[in-house]
Amino acid sequence: MKYIFGILLFVLSTTTKAQTLSDALLYADENLYGTARFSAMSGAFGALGGDFSSIHINPAGSAVFNNNQVAVTLSSLNTKNESSYFGSKVNSNNNSFDLNQAGGILVFNNYDEKSKWKKLALSVDYENMRNFDNSILSIGTNPSQSVADYFLSYANPGIYNSNIPLSTLASNYYEDLDIRGQQAYLGYNGYVINPDPSNPNNNTYVANVAPGSFYQENSVETKGYNGKLAFNFSGQYTDKFYFGFNFNTHFTDLEKTSLFYEYNENSTTDGMRELFFKNYQRTYGNGYSFQLGAIAKLNNNLRVGLAYESPTWYRLNDEKRQLLATTGYNYGNPPVSGLSDAYVDSDVLIVYPAYKLQTPSKWTGSLSYIFGKKGLISIDYCLKDYSNIQFRPNDSYFRPLNAAANQLLKTSGEFRLGGEYRHKLWSFRGGYRYEQSPYENKKTMGDLTGFSTGFGYNFGNTKLDVSYSYTQRKAQEAVFSQGFTAPQNLKSQFNNISVTLLFEL
């Protein structure tokens, strides 16, 4: 049994195309770690405010602060993945340590008794909204399908309604072709596919693989982050109302290294026997969004909140490098008897034109009840329509992706519940989170569930908070996005520990 060694990381699809729905969801969906207090209460802060991470839920929350503060949060994230591929189960682990949050706020109290504006607040807060470090390895024996079908799906007309002449693959360089031609080029020059001998036009292809079963390993390495910097302005109007506005800048950097291995003993005289296919891809760029929010005190104990978050408008860039190595029989032109090797290294980092991605907007309604100085309970409910994901320009390349988003994705609801109990200088917290799948078909991606807990201690002008949160989600994804669509079943568990140090100035 042949294993791929190294760090093996997880993403929702391993296509060599940079732009997929799975990739879009990496930017449309966000983690809820933030400060330790925020994380310990599962992010249920829309009507509470008074916490740096609450500003990213409802920007009116900064007006609840009573004095100037700065805070820094460090987090340790452990991700456990279990994959099931044709009955074989494999576990993988990944650990990362990050600066998860850093922010400061200035509060300006208005002592003019004639003015209804009681105070204004200005704040800046950075948060790592998504940690891309993750890992998975899938291993199994496919009873009938080879990865050759992936290369055939690009080489043959199929969904493209056009042929690729053999002369295009035989006489051009990899870097001179479009992404479809590049995949067909790799398959042809790596002897994974051959021209169809029954077609005298030499513009259709067949697999150079004997039928039977195929041992396969699939892995993806990812690392990077999706950061958000919020510039916040808010104010308190009378004793009952808080209003706020955020202008957010986003910056992201994601690297993926996918590795696929296949081996068969279906023939000892003809066709491909062994294959190693490596893809490196980097996506980076920036974006912007804005948020509006309000909080109202219905009485001394009850608060309600409403917030709107605009779409995030990203401008992204993709880079890619590929390598294919195979071993098989009767390679070459003319064919050479016995086993031979083929090695196709693009040796070129392809830089694609910049494109735009628009993620969905979000509405958040919140309700909280405060038990004097003893504690509180808070509820948030969010709605986000993932079918509004859009790639730009809406040309022949992106139009199918936009249509797929409209058909396969849906409006997702998220429920968050958090509570806090205070005893002298100690605070004890807990929370629960449930988020619906963004897909119409929950087999593609299941619902997310999680819980959290934590505590804090008040030293006076300094506060220390610690939290632990757990979430889990199941998914079923094809190994590649087209042609070779063997399903791998994934169960992911996320364990996060955060520590926040806060200083009142």
Short mmCIF file of C-alpha atoms in Angstrom, two decimals:
data_model
loop_
_atom_site.label_atom_id
_atom_site.label_comp_id
_atom_site.label_asym_id
_atom_site.label_seq_id
_atom_site.Cartn_x
_atom_site.Cartn_y
_atom_site.Cartn_z
CA MET A 1 0.00 0.00 0.00
CA LYS A 2 1.47 3.32 -1.11
CA TYR A 3 0.94 6.42 1.10
CA ILE A 4 1.55 10.08 0.42
CA PHE A 5 3.53 11.52 3.32
CA GLY A 6 3.65 15.10 4.55
CA ILE A 7 1.19 17.70 5.76
CA LEU A 8 -2.12 17.08 4.02
CA LEU A 9 -4.75 19.78 4.18
CA PHE A 10 -8.50 20.09 3.59
CA VAL A 11 -10.67 22.16 1.24
CA LEU A 12 -14.12 21.48 -0.10
CA SER A 13 -13.00 20.67 -3.65
CA THR A 14 -9.69 19.96 -5.33
CA THR A 15 -10.29 21.26 -8.82
CA THR A 16 -7.48 23.04 -10.62
CA LYS A 17 -9.89 25.83 -11.41
CA ALA A 18 -9.46 28.52 -8.81
CA GLN A 19 -13.04 29.68 -9.04
CA THR A 20 -15.62 27.22 -7.67
CA LEU A 21 -18.62 27.47 -5.40
CA SER A 22 -16.60 25.80 -2.67
CA ASP A 23 -13.94 28.49 -2.97
CA ALA A 24 -16.55 31.24 -2.92
CA LEU A 25 -17.99 29.85 0.31
CA LEU A 26 -14.57 30.13 1.93
CA TYR A 27 -14.96 33.91 1.65
CA ALA A 28 -18.74 34.10 2.18
CA ASP A 29 -18.70 32.14 5.45
CA GLU A 30 -16.89 33.35 8.56
CA ASN A 31 -15.62 31.88 11.80
CA LEU A 32 -16.96 33.29 15.08
CA TYR A 33 -13.88 33.23 17.26
CA GLY A 34 -13.00 36.89 17.98
CA THR A 35 -12.37 37.87 21.60
CA ALA A 36 -12.50 35.15 24.24
CA ARG A 37 -15.67 36.60 25.79
CA PHE A 38 -17.34 36.73 22.37
CA SER A 39 -16.26 33.19 21.53
CA ALA A 40 -17.33 31.81 24.93
CA MET A 41 -20.88 33.05 24.27
CA SER A 42 -20.95 31.70 20.68
CA GLY A 43 -21.02 35.20 19.22
CA ALA A 44 -24.48 36.12 20.55
CA PHE A 45 -23.68 39.81 20.96
CA GLY A 46 -25.92 41.66 18.49
CA ALA A 47 -27.99 43.40 21.19
CA LEU A 48 -25.30 43.55 23.88
CA GLY A 49 -22.33 45.45 22.48
CA GLY A 50 -19.50 46.47 24.78
CA ASP A 51 -17.11 43.94 23.20
CA PHE A 52 -14.67 44.45 20.32
CA SER A 53 -15.94 41.46 18.34
CA SER A 54 -19.54 42.57 18.82
CA ILE A 55 -18.71 45.50 16.51
CA HIS A 56 -18.46 43.02 13.62
CA ILE A 57 -21.99 41.78 14.38
CA ASN A 58 -23.66 45.12 15.15
CA PRO A 59 -21.57 48.31 14.79
CA ALA A 60 -23.82 50.08 17.33
CA GLY A 61 -22.18 47.90 19.99
CA SER A 62 -19.17 50.20 20.33
CA ALA A 63 -21.40 52.96 21.77
CA VAL A 64 -22.06 50.69 24.76
CA PHE A 65 -18.42 51.01 25.89
CA ASN A 66 -18.02 53.35 28.86
CA ASN A 67 -14.31 54.12 28.54
CA ASN A 68 -11.27 53.83 26.30
CA GLN A 69 -9.95 50.31 25.85
CA VAL A 70 -7.52 48.16 23.89
CA ALA A 71 -7.64 44.38 23.55
CA VAL A 72 -5.55 41.60 22.00
CA THR A 73 -6.63 37.99 21.46
CA LEU A 74 -4.49 34.94 20.70
CA SER A 75 -6.11 31.71 19.52
CA SER A 76 -5.11 28.10 19.06
CA LEU A 77 -7.21 26.19 16.51
CA ASN A 78 -7.20 22.39 16.22
CA THR A 79 -9.02 20.82 13.28
CA LYS A 80 -9.82 17.11 13.17
CA ASN A 81 -11.06 15.58 9.91
CA GLU A 82 -12.36 12.10 9.25
CA SER A 83 -12.67 11.09 5.60
CA SER A 84 -14.47 8.05 4.22
CA TYR A 85 -13.63 7.03 0.66
CA PHE A 86 -15.09 3.78 -0.69
CA GLY A 87 -15.29 2.39 2.82
CA SER A 88 -11.80 3.37 3.97
CA LYS A 89 -11.61 5.87 6.83
CA VAL A 90 -8.63 8.12 7.56
CA ASN A 91 -8.19 10.72 10.32
CA SER A 92 -6.06 13.85 10.10
CA ASN A 93 -5.17 16.69 12.46
CA ASN A 94 -4.01 20.26 12.01
CA ASN A 95 -2.99 22.85 14.61
CA SER A 96 -2.39 26.57 14.19
CA PHE A 97 -1.70 29.51 16.47
CA ASP A 98 -2.72 33.05 15.48
CA LEU A 99 -3.24 36.62 16.50
CA ASN A 100 -7.00 36.42 16.19
CA GLN A 101 -8.05 39.94 17.24
CA ALA A 102 -6.56 43.33 18.07
CA GLY A 103 -8.41 46.60 18.56
CA GLY A 104 -8.81 49.89 20.33
CA ILE A 105 -11.64 52.30 21.08
CA LEU A 106 -11.95 55.94 22.10
CA VAL A 107 -15.12 57.03 23.92
CA PHE A 108 -16.12 60.70 23.97
CA ASN A 109 -18.74 61.49 26.61
CA ASN A 110 -20.95 64.52 26.06
CA TYR A 111 -21.62 66.38 29.29
CA ASP A 112 -23.94 68.93 27.72
CA GLU A 113 -27.25 68.23 29.43
CA LYS A 114 -29.18 69.92 26.62
CA SER A 115 -27.89 67.51 23.97
CA LYS A 116 -29.63 64.19 23.42
CA TRP A 117 -26.40 62.66 22.14
CA LYS A 118 -24.77 61.24 25.26
CA LYS A 119 -21.53 59.97 23.77
CA LEU A 120 -19.64 59.11 20.59
CA ALA A 121 -17.18 56.29 20.00
CA LEU A 122 -14.44 55.70 17.44
CA SER A 123 -12.83 52.29 17.16
CA VAL A 124 -10.60 50.17 14.96
CA ASP A 125 -10.59 46.39 15.24
CA TYR A 126 -8.85 43.64 13.31
CA GLU A 127 -10.12 40.08 13.27
CA ASN A 128 -9.05 36.93 11.49
CA MET A 129 -12.45 36.00 10.08
CA ARG A 130 -11.28 32.73 8.59
CA ASN A 131 -8.25 30.54 9.25
CA PHE A 132 -7.57 28.44 6.14
CA ASP A 133 -5.04 26.09 7.78
CA ASN A 134 -6.56 22.63 7.54
CA SER A 135 -5.83 19.05 6.46
CA ILE A 136 -7.37 15.92 5.04
CA LEU A 137 -6.28 12.65 3.45
CA SER A 138 -8.65 10.30 1.62
CA ILE A 139 -7.55 6.77 0.72
CA GLY A 140 -9.52 3.98 -0.93
CA THR A 141 -9.96 1.61 -3.84
CA ASN A 142 -12.29 2.90 -6.52
CA PRO A 143 -14.06 -0.12 -8.05
CA SER A 144 -14.38 1.33 -11.56
CA GLN A 145 -13.33 4.95 -12.19
CA SER A 146 -9.87 6.33 -12.99
CA VAL A 147 -8.70 9.91 -12.77
CA ALA A 148 -8.28 9.66 -16.53
CA ASP A 149 -11.93 10.71 -16.70
CA TYR A 150 -10.90 14.10 -15.31
CA PHE A 151 -8.56 14.77 -18.24
CA LEU A 152 -11.07 13.38 -20.74
CA SER A 153 -13.72 15.83 -19.50
CA TYR A 154 -11.47 18.69 -20.66
CA ALA A 155 -10.16 17.09 -23.86
CA ASN A 156 -13.49 15.93 -25.32
CA PRO A 157 -16.32 18.28 -26.41
CA GLY A 158 -18.66 17.39 -23.52
CA ILE A 159 -19.84 20.56 -21.78
CA TYR A 160 -17.64 22.76 -23.98
CA ASN A 161 -19.36 22.01 -27.33
CA SER A 162 -16.03 22.25 -29.16
CA ASN A 163 -13.13 19.95 -30.01
CA ILE A 164 -9.42 20.25 -29.21
CA PRO A 165 -7.38 19.14 -32.24
CA LEU A 166 -4.48 16.81 -31.57
CA SER A 167 -2.14 19.34 -33.19
CA THR A 168 -3.02 21.85 -30.45
CA LEU A 169 -1.84 19.48 -27.70
CA ALA A 170 1.19 18.20 -29.61
CA SER A 171 2.67 21.47 -30.90
CA ASN A 172 1.85 24.13 -28.29
CA TYR A 173 3.38 24.95 -24.94
CA TYR A 174 1.37 24.50 -21.75
CA GLU A 175 1.48 28.23 -20.94
CA ASP A 176 0.06 29.16 -24.36
CA LEU A 177 -3.23 27.33 -23.70
CA ASP A 178 -6.33 28.25 -21.72
CA ILE A 179 -7.22 26.28 -18.58
CA ARG A 180 -9.18 23.69 -20.55
CA GLY A 181 -6.34 23.17 -22.98
CA GLN A 182 -3.81 22.95 -20.15
CA GLN A 183 -5.61 20.02 -18.52
CA ALA A 184 -5.96 18.23 -21.84
CA TYR A 185 -2.27 18.94 -22.55
CA LEU A 186 -1.23 17.32 -19.27
CA GLY A 187 -3.39 14.27 -19.91
CA TYR A 188 -2.13 13.78 -23.47
CA ASN A 189 1.57 14.37 -22.82
CA GLY A 190 1.40 12.27 -19.65
CA TYR A 191 -0.13 9.35 -21.64
CA VAL A 192 -3.24 9.34 -19.49
CA ILE A 193 -5.38 9.88 -22.59
CA ASN A 194 -4.79 9.05 -26.27
CA PRO A 195 -6.41 10.18 -29.53
CA ASP A 196 -9.43 8.06 -30.39
CA PRO A 197 -8.19 5.67 -33.13
CA SER A 198 -11.69 5.44 -34.59
CA ASN A 199 -11.80 9.20 -35.29
CA PRO A 200 -9.74 10.20 -38.34
CA ASN A 201 -10.08 13.89 -37.40
CA ASN A 202 -7.89 13.38 -34.32
CA ASN A 203 -9.99 15.68 -32.13
CA THR A 204 -11.54 13.26 -29.63
CA TYR A 205 -9.79 11.15 -27.01
CA VAL A 206 -10.05 7.93 -25.01
CA ALA A 207 -8.56 6.86 -21.68
CA ASN A 208 -5.21 5.07 -21.81
CA VAL A 209 -6.15 2.97 -18.78
CA ALA A 210 -7.24 -0.66 -18.64
CA PRO A 211 -10.64 -1.16 -16.97
CA GLY A 212 -10.80 -2.46 -13.43
CA SER A 213 -10.29 -1.12 -9.91
CA PHE A 214 -7.97 1.71 -8.87
CA TYR A 215 -6.17 2.40 -5.61
CA GLN A 216 -6.30 6.17 -4.96
CA GLU A 217 -5.01 8.71 -2.47
CA ASN A 218 -6.20 12.31 -2.39
CA SER A 219 -4.96 15.18 -0.27
CA VAL A 220 -4.93 18.97 -0.26
CA GLU A 221 -2.72 21.34 1.69
CA THR A 222 -4.12 24.74 2.50
CA LYS A 223 -2.83 27.63 4.56
CA GLY A 224 -3.65 31.29 4.89
CA TYR A 225 -6.23 33.65 6.32
CA ASN A 226 -9.11 36.00 5.55
CA GLY A 227 -8.66 39.17 7.62
CA LYS A 228 -11.03 42.05 8.28
CA LEU A 229 -10.23 45.53 9.57
CA ALA A 230 -13.28 47.49 10.79
CA PHE A 231 -13.27 51.28 11.09
CA ASN A 232 -16.19 52.01 13.38
CA PHE A 233 -18.18 55.11 14.33
CA SER A 234 -21.11 55.02 16.76
CA GLY A 235 -23.16 57.13 19.12
CA GLN A 236 -25.61 56.90 21.99
CA TYR A 237 -28.83 58.90 21.57
CA THR A 238 -30.66 59.57 24.85
CA ASP A 239 -30.47 56.69 27.31
CA LYS A 240 -32.24 54.23 25.01
CA PHE A 241 -30.72 54.14 21.55
CA TYR A 242 -27.33 53.27 20.05
CA PHE A 243 -26.41 53.65 16.37
CA GLY A 244 -23.29 52.59 14.53
CA PHE A 245 -21.55 52.32 11.18
CA ASN A 246 -18.57 50.25 9.99
CA PHE A 247 -16.43 50.58 6.92
CA ASN A 248 -14.54 47.31 6.54
CA THR A 249 -11.47 46.43 4.53
CA HIS A 250 -10.81 42.76 3.79
CA PHE A 251 -7.56 41.08 2.77
CA THR A 252 -7.00 37.43 2.01
CA ASP A 253 -4.24 35.01 1.07
CA LEU A 254 -4.97 31.33 0.45
CA GLU A 255 -2.50 28.67 -0.74
CA LYS A 256 -3.52 25.15 -1.78
CA THR A 257 -1.29 22.24 -2.72
CA SER A 258 -3.32 19.27 -3.88
CA LEU A 259 -1.81 15.81 -4.35
CA PHE A 260 -3.50 12.89 -6.12
CA TYR A 261 -2.06 9.39 -6.51
CA GLU A 262 -3.46 6.44 -8.45
CA TYR A 263 -2.23 2.86 -8.97
CA ASN A 264 -3.67 -0.15 -10.77
CA GLU A 265 -2.63 -3.63 -11.87
CA ASN A 266 -5.41 -4.05 -14.42
CA SER A 267 -2.99 -4.82 -17.27
CA THR A 268 0.65 -5.92 -17.58
CA THR A 269 0.95 -5.07 -21.27
CA ASP A 270 -0.86 -1.81 -22.04
CA GLY A 271 -1.96 1.52 -20.55
CA MET A 272 -1.15 3.69 -17.57
CA ARG A 273 -0.30 1.91 -14.32
CA GLU A 274 0.70 4.67 -11.87
CA LEU A 275 0.02 8.43 -11.66
CA PHE A 276 1.01 11.34 -9.44
CA PHE A 277 -0.78 14.66 -10.04
CA LYS A 278 0.20 17.81 -8.11
CA ASN A 279 -1.44 21.24 -8.21
CA TYR A 280 -0.30 24.39 -6.48
CA GLN A 281 -2.71 27.32 -6.37
CA ARG A 282 -2.64 30.68 -4.65
CA THR A 283 -5.53 33.15 -4.37
CA TYR A 284 -4.95 36.56 -2.88
CA GLY A 285 -6.58 39.98 -2.94
CA ASN A 286 -8.63 42.48 -1.01
CA GLY A 287 -12.15 43.83 -0.69
CA TYR A 288 -14.46 46.14 1.18
CA SER A 289 -17.89 46.15 2.83
CA PHE A 290 -19.97 48.25 5.20
CA GLN A 291 -22.32 47.63 8.12
CA LEU A 292 -25.18 49.52 9.79
CA GLY A 293 -26.67 48.74 13.17
CA ALA A 294 -28.91 49.90 15.99
CA ILE A 295 -29.60 48.80 19.57
CA ALA A 296 -32.60 49.89 21.63
CA LYS A 297 -33.14 49.59 25.38
CA LEU A 298 -36.78 48.65 25.87
CA ASN A 299 -36.30 48.91 29.63
CA ASN A 300 -33.46 48.52 32.13
CA ASN A 301 -33.17 44.83 31.38
CA LEU A 302 -34.32 44.17 27.83
CA ARG A 303 -32.44 45.16 24.67
CA VAL A 304 -33.10 44.53 20.99
CA GLY A 305 -30.72 44.96 18.07
CA LEU A 306 -30.87 45.01 14.29
CA ALA A 307 -27.88 45.05 11.93
CA TYR A 308 -27.24 44.90 8.20
CA GLU A 309 -23.98 43.80 6.61
CA SER A 310 -23.47 44.58 2.94
CA PRO A 311 -21.97 42.13 0.46
CA THR A 312 -18.20 42.04 0.45
CA TRP A 313 -16.78 43.09 -2.90
CA TYR A 314 -13.49 41.27 -3.47
CA ARG A 315 -10.90 41.74 -6.18
CA LEU A 316 -8.92 38.50 -6.37
CA ASN A 317 -5.90 37.13 -8.21
CA ASP A 318 -5.05 33.50 -8.94
CA GLU A 319 -1.74 31.78 -9.57
CA LYS A 320 -1.27 28.12 -10.48
CA ARG A 321 1.46 25.54 -11.15
CA GLN A 322 0.92 21.86 -12.11
CA LEU A 323 2.96 18.66 -12.35
CA LEU A 324 2.01 15.22 -13.69
CA ALA A 325 4.13 12.05 -13.53
CA THR A 326 2.97 8.65 -14.79
CA THR A 327 4.29 5.15 -15.40
CA GLY A 328 2.78 2.76 -17.94
CA TYR A 329 3.15 0.43 -20.92
CA ASN A 330 3.68 1.26 -24.59
CA TYR A 331 4.50 4.91 -24.05
CA GLY A 332 6.05 7.03 -26.81
CA ASN A 333 5.58 7.64 -30.51
CA PRO A 334 6.24 5.06 -31.74
CA PRO A 335 5.37 3.09 -28.57
CA VAL A 336 8.19 1.51 -26.57
CA SER A 337 7.47 -1.93 -25.18
CA GLY A 338 7.60 -2.46 -21.45
CA LEU A 339 7.22 0.06 -18.62
CA SER A 340 8.11 3.72 -19.25
CA ASP A 341 7.86 6.99 -17.36
CA ALA A 342 6.29 10.28 -18.41
CA TYR A 343 6.90 13.55 -16.61
CA VAL A 344 5.04 16.76 -17.46
CA ASP A 345 6.10 19.76 -15.39
CA SER A 346 4.59 23.06 -16.45
CA ASP A 347 7.57 24.73 -14.74
CA VAL A 348 5.58 27.94 -15.13
CA LEU A 349 3.61 29.88 -12.56
CA ILE A 350 0.48 30.89 -14.47
CA VAL A 351 -0.93 34.25 -13.33
CA TYR A 352 -4.55 34.70 -14.34
CA PRO A 353 -6.33 38.03 -14.88
CA ALA A 354 -7.87 39.57 -11.76
CA TYR A 355 -11.56 38.92 -11.22
CA LYS A 356 -14.23 40.01 -8.76
CA LEU A 357 -16.28 38.08 -6.22
CA GLN A 358 -19.35 39.39 -4.43
CA THR A 359 -20.43 37.54 -1.29
CA PRO A 360 -23.99 37.73 0.09
CA SER A 361 -25.31 40.40 2.45
CA LYS A 362 -26.54 39.49 5.94
CA TRP A 363 -29.27 40.61 8.35
CA THR A 364 -28.99 40.00 12.10
CA GLY A 365 -31.77 40.40 14.66
CA SER A 366 -30.89 40.22 18.35
CA LEU A 367 -32.50 40.11 21.78
CA SER A 368 -30.84 40.19 25.19
CA TYR A 369 -31.94 40.26 28.82
CA ILE A 370 -29.64 41.62 31.54
CA PHE A 371 -30.11 40.48 35.14
CA GLY A 372 -28.65 43.56 36.77
CA LYS A 373 -25.03 42.89 37.73
CA LYS A 374 -25.56 39.14 38.05
CA GLY A 375 -25.48 38.16 34.40
CA LEU A 376 -27.25 38.11 31.07
CA ILE A 377 -28.66 35.96 28.29
CA SER A 378 -28.55 36.86 24.61
CA ILE A 379 -29.93 35.53 21.30
CA ASP A 380 -28.92 36.34 17.71
CA TYR A 381 -30.61 35.15 14.52
CA CYS A 382 -29.00 35.81 11.11
CA LEU A 383 -30.14 35.36 7.52
CA LYS A 384 -27.82 35.15 4.52
CA ASP A 385 -28.83 34.28 0.94
CA TYR A 386 -25.87 32.38 -0.49
CA SER A 387 -27.50 32.12 -3.91
CA ASN A 388 -26.53 35.79 -4.38
CA ILE A 389 -22.85 34.88 -4.70
CA GLN A 390 -21.60 36.44 -7.93
CA PHE A 391 -18.36 36.24 -9.92
CA ARG A 392 -17.45 39.08 -12.26
CA PRO A 393 -17.19 39.60 -15.16
CA ASN A 394 -20.30 37.57 -15.96
CA ASP A 395 -18.72 36.16 -19.13
CA SER A 396 -18.73 32.69 -20.66
CA TYR A 397 -16.29 31.46 -18.02
CA PHE A 398 -18.06 32.76 -14.90
CA ARG A 399 -21.65 32.57 -16.13
CA PRO A 400 -21.99 28.81 -15.38
CA LEU A 401 -20.64 29.39 -11.86
CA ASN A 402 -23.14 32.16 -11.19
CA ALA A 403 -25.95 29.99 -12.52
CA ALA A 404 -24.81 27.12 -10.30
CA ALA A 405 -24.79 29.41 -7.25
CA ASN A 406 -28.36 30.46 -8.01
CA GLN A 407 -29.53 26.86 -8.40
CA LEU A 408 -27.53 24.98 -5.76
CA LEU A 409 -27.28 27.49 -2.90
CA LYS A 410 -30.04 28.91 -0.69
CA THR A 411 -30.85 31.26 2.16
CA SER A 412 -29.28 30.02 5.38
CA GLY A 413 -30.36 30.84 8.92
CA GLU A 414 -28.05 30.96 11.92
CA PHE A 415 -29.06 30.83 15.59
CA ARG A 416 -26.71 31.84 18.41
CA LEU A 417 -27.41 31.67 22.14
CA GLY A 418 -25.07 32.95 24.83
CA GLY A 419 -25.14 33.56 28.55
CA GLU A 420 -22.94 34.99 31.30
CA TYR A 421 -23.04 34.70 35.09
CA ARG A 422 -20.98 37.03 37.31
CA HIS A 423 -19.72 36.25 40.79
CA LYS A 424 -17.57 38.92 42.41
CA LEU A 425 -14.60 39.44 40.07
CA TRP A 426 -15.29 36.28 38.06
CA SER A 427 -17.47 35.78 34.98
CA PHE A 428 -18.61 32.38 33.70
CA ARG A 429 -19.93 31.99 30.16
CA GLY A 430 -21.45 29.51 27.77
CA GLY A 431 -23.10 29.40 24.37
CA TYR A 432 -24.67 27.36 21.59
CA ARG A 433 -24.58 27.83 17.81
CA TYR A 434 -26.54 26.30 14.93
CA GLU A 435 -26.09 27.27 11.27
CA GLN A 436 -28.02 25.80 8.35
CA SER A 437 -26.23 24.47 5.29
CA PRO A 438 -25.84 26.97 2.44
CA TYR A 439 -26.64 24.19 -0.05
CA GLU A 440 -30.07 23.02 -1.15
CA ASN A 441 -28.73 19.47 -0.87
CA LYS A 442 -27.49 18.94 2.68
CA LYS A 443 -25.39 15.96 1.57
CA THR A 444 -23.04 18.41 -0.14
CA MET A 445 -22.57 20.30 3.13
CA GLY A 446 -24.46 19.62 6.34
CA ASP A 447 -25.61 21.96 9.08
CA LEU A 448 -23.05 23.33 11.52
CA THR A 449 -23.55 22.85 15.26
CA GLY A 450 -21.39 23.90 18.16
CA PHE A 451 -21.10 24.94 21.79
CA SER A 452 -18.73 27.11 23.78
CA THR A 453 -17.70 27.95 27.30
CA GLY A 454 -15.24 30.18 29.13
CA PHE A 455 -14.47 32.45 32.04
CA GLY A 456 -13.02 35.86 32.79
CA TYR A 457 -11.38 37.64 35.71
CA ASN A 458 -11.45 41.40 36.36
CA PHE A 459 -8.20 42.78 37.80
CA GLY A 460 -9.54 46.33 37.73
CA ASN A 461 -8.18 48.17 34.73
CA THR A 462 -7.09 44.87 33.22
CA LYS A 463 -9.26 41.89 32.29
CA LEU A 464 -8.30 38.38 31.31
CA ASP A 465 -10.73 36.15 29.39
CA VAL A 466 -10.35 32.53 28.29
CA SER A 467 -12.69 30.52 26.05
CA TYR A 468 -13.12 27.15 24.40
CA SER A 469 -15.42 26.56 21.42
CA TYR A 470 -16.31 23.45 19.45
CA THR A 471 -18.09 23.16 16.11
CA GLN A 472 -18.63 20.25 13.73
CA ARG A 473 -19.96 19.81 10.21
CA LYS A 474 -20.29 16.99 7.66
CA ALA A 475 -19.82 17.29 3.91
CA GLN A 476 -19.71 15.16 0.78
CA GLU A 477 -17.47 16.39 -2.02
CA ALA A 478 -16.23 15.09 -5.33
CA VAL A 479 -12.47 14.60 -5.53
CA PHE A 480 -12.45 16.81 -8.66
CA SER A 481 -15.18 19.17 -9.79
CA GLN A 482 -15.68 17.59 -13.23
CA GLY A 483 -15.09 14.31 -14.98
CA PHE A 484 -13.78 12.40 -11.98
CA THR A 485 -16.50 12.86 -9.38
CA ALA A 486 -15.89 10.04 -6.91
CA PRO A 487 -17.41 11.19 -3.57
CA GLN A 488 -15.47 11.53 -0.34
CA ASN A 489 -17.47 11.85 2.88
CA LEU A 490 -15.97 14.28 5.39
CA LYS A 491 -16.62 14.98 9.04
CA SER A 492 -14.80 18.03 10.41
CA GLN A 493 -14.44 19.10 14.05
CA PHE A 494 -13.01 22.46 15.10
CA ASN A 495 -11.63 23.09 18.59
CA ASN A 496 -10.60 26.65 19.40
CA ILE A 497 -9.01 28.06 22.56
CA SER A 498 -8.74 31.86 22.85
CA VAL A 499 -7.16 34.16 25.40
CA THR A 500 -7.91 37.90 25.50
CA LEU A 501 -6.08 40.55 27.49
CA LEU A 502 -8.01 43.82 27.76
CA PHE A 503 -6.79 47.14 29.16
CA GLU A 504 -9.02 50.04 30.19
CA LEU A 505 -7.34 53.39 29.65
#
